[in-house]
Short mmCIF file of C-alpha atoms and ligand atoms in Angstrom, two decimals:
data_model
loop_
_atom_site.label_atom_id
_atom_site.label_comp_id
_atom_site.label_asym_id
_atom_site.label_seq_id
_atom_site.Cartn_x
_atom_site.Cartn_y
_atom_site.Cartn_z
CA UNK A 85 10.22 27.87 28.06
CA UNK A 86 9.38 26.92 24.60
CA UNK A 87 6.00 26.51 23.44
CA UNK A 88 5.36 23.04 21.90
CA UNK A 89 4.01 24.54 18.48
CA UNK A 90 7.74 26.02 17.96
CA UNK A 91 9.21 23.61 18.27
CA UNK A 92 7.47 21.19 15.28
CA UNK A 93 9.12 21.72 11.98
CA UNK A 94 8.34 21.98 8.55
CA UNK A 95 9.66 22.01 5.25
CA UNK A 96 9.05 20.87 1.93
CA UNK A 97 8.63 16.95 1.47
CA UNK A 98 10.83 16.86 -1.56
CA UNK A 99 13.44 18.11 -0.14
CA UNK A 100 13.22 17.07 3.36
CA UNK A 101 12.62 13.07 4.49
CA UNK A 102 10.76 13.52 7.78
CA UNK A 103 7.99 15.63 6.33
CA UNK A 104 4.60 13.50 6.37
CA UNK A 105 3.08 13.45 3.23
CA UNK A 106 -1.21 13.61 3.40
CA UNK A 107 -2.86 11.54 0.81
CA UNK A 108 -6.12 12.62 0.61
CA UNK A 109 -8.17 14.07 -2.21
CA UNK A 110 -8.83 17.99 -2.51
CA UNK A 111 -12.30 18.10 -2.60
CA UNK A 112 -14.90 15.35 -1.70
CA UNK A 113 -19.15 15.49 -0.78
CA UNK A 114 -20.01 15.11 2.91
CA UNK A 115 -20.81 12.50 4.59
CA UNK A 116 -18.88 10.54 1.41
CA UNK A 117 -15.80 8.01 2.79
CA UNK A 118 -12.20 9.34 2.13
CA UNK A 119 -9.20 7.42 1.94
CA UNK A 120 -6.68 9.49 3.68
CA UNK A 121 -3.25 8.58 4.86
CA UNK A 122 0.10 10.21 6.32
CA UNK A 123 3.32 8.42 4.98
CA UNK A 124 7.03 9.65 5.87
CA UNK A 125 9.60 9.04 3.46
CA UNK A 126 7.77 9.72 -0.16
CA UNK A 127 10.43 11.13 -1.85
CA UNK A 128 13.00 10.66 -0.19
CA UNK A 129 13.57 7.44 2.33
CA UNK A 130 14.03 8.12 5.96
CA UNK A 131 16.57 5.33 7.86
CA UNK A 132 14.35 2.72 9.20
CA UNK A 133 16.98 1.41 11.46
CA UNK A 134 17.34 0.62 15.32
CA UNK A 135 18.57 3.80 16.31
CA UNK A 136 16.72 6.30 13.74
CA UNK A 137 13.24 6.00 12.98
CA UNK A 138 9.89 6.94 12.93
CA UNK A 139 8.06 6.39 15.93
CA UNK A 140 4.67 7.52 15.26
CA UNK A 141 2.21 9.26 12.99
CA UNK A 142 -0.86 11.46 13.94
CA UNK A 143 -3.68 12.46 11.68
CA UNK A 144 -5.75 15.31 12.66
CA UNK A 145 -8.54 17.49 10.85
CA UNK A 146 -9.37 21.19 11.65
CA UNK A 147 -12.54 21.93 10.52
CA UNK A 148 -12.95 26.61 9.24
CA UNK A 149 -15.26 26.46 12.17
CA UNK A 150 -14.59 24.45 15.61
CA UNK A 151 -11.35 22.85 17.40
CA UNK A 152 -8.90 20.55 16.04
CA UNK A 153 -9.98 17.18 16.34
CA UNK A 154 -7.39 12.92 16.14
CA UNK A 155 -8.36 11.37 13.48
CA UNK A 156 -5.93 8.58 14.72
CA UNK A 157 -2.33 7.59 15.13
CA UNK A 158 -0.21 4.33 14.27
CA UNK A 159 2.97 4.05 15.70
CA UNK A 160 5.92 1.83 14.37
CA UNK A 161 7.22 -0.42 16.69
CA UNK A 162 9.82 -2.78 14.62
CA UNK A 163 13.12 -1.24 13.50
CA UNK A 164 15.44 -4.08 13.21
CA UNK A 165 15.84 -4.73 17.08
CA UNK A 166 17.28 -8.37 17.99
CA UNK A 167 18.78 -10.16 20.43
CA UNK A 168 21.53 -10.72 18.26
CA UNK A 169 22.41 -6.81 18.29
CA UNK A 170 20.96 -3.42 16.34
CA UNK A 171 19.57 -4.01 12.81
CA UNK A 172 20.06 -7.94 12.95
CA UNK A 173 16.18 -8.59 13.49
CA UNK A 174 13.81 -9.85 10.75
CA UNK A 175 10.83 -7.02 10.69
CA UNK A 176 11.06 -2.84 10.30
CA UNK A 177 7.75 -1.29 10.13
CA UNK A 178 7.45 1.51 7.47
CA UNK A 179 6.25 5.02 8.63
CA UNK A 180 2.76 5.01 6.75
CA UNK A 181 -0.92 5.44 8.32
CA UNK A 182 -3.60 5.25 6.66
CA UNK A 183 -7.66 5.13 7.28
CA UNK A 184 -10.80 6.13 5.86
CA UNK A 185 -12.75 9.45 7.16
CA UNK A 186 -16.07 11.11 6.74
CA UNK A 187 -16.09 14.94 6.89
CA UNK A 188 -19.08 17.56 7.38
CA UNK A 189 -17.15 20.40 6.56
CA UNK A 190 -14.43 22.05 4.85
CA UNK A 191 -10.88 22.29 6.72
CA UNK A 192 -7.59 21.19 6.96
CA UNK A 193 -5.94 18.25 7.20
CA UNK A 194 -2.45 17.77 9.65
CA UNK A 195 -0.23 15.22 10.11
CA UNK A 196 2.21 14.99 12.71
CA UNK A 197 5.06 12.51 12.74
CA UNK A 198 7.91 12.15 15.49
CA UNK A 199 11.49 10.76 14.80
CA UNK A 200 13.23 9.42 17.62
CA UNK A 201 16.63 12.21 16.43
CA UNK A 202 15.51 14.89 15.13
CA UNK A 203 12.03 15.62 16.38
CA UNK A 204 8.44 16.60 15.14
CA UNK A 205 7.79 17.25 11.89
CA UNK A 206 4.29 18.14 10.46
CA UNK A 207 2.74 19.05 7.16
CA UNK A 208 -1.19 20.43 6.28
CA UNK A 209 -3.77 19.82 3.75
CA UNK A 210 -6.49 21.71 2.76
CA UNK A 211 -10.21 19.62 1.93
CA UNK A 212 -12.66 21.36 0.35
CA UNK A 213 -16.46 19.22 1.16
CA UNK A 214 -19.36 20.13 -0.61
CA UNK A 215 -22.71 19.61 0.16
FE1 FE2 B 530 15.31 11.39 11.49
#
């Protein structure tokens, strides 16, 4: 039996579409709000089509001291689907969450995103939060 953790992948986002991408500055003071956000498909598009896509996007922080804790998910729910058959509908939702934190404390940022072929990708950012 595998363990989940080996089976998420990694690699680097320029090279590799299903890689999330953390926006998110490298520093910021506590308690101050942070745009952060998680967005598959930066460099280089992933197919947004009825039978590949991104199905979801999780956003997690790991403070140097304490467990890892959701900082939310969005999940993408159109991909061309239609009556009329496979990529004939009118809406695609592209693979990008985004939010606003507050941190107390220096750590990492992850972000975990799942396509429906090929699996679970994830990527990490360090945040550095000053007093
Ligand atoms: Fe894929």
């Amino acid at each position: 039996m595998s363990d989940l953790g080996t089976l998420i992948k990694t690699a680097d986002f320029k090279a590799e579409k299903h890689v999330p991408v953390i926006g998110a500055p490298d520093q910021a003071k506590a308690g101050d709000w942070i745009d952060a956000s998680a967005t598959v498909g930066t460099e280089i598009r992933h197919p947004n089509t009825t039978e590949h896509f991104i199905a979801w996007i999780e956003l997690y922080f790991k403070p140097e001291n304490g467990p890892v804790i959701n900082l939310g998910r969005a999940e993408f729910s159109a991909h061309g689907e239609s009556a009329a058959g496979a990529n004939q509908g009118v809406a695609y939702t592209d693979p990008r969450f985004a939010t606003r934190i507050q941190l107390k404390s220096s750590g990492t940022l992850q972000a975990l995103a799942y396509c429906n072929l090929h699996g679970l990708w994830q990527s990490a950012k360090v945040i550095t939060i000053s007093a």
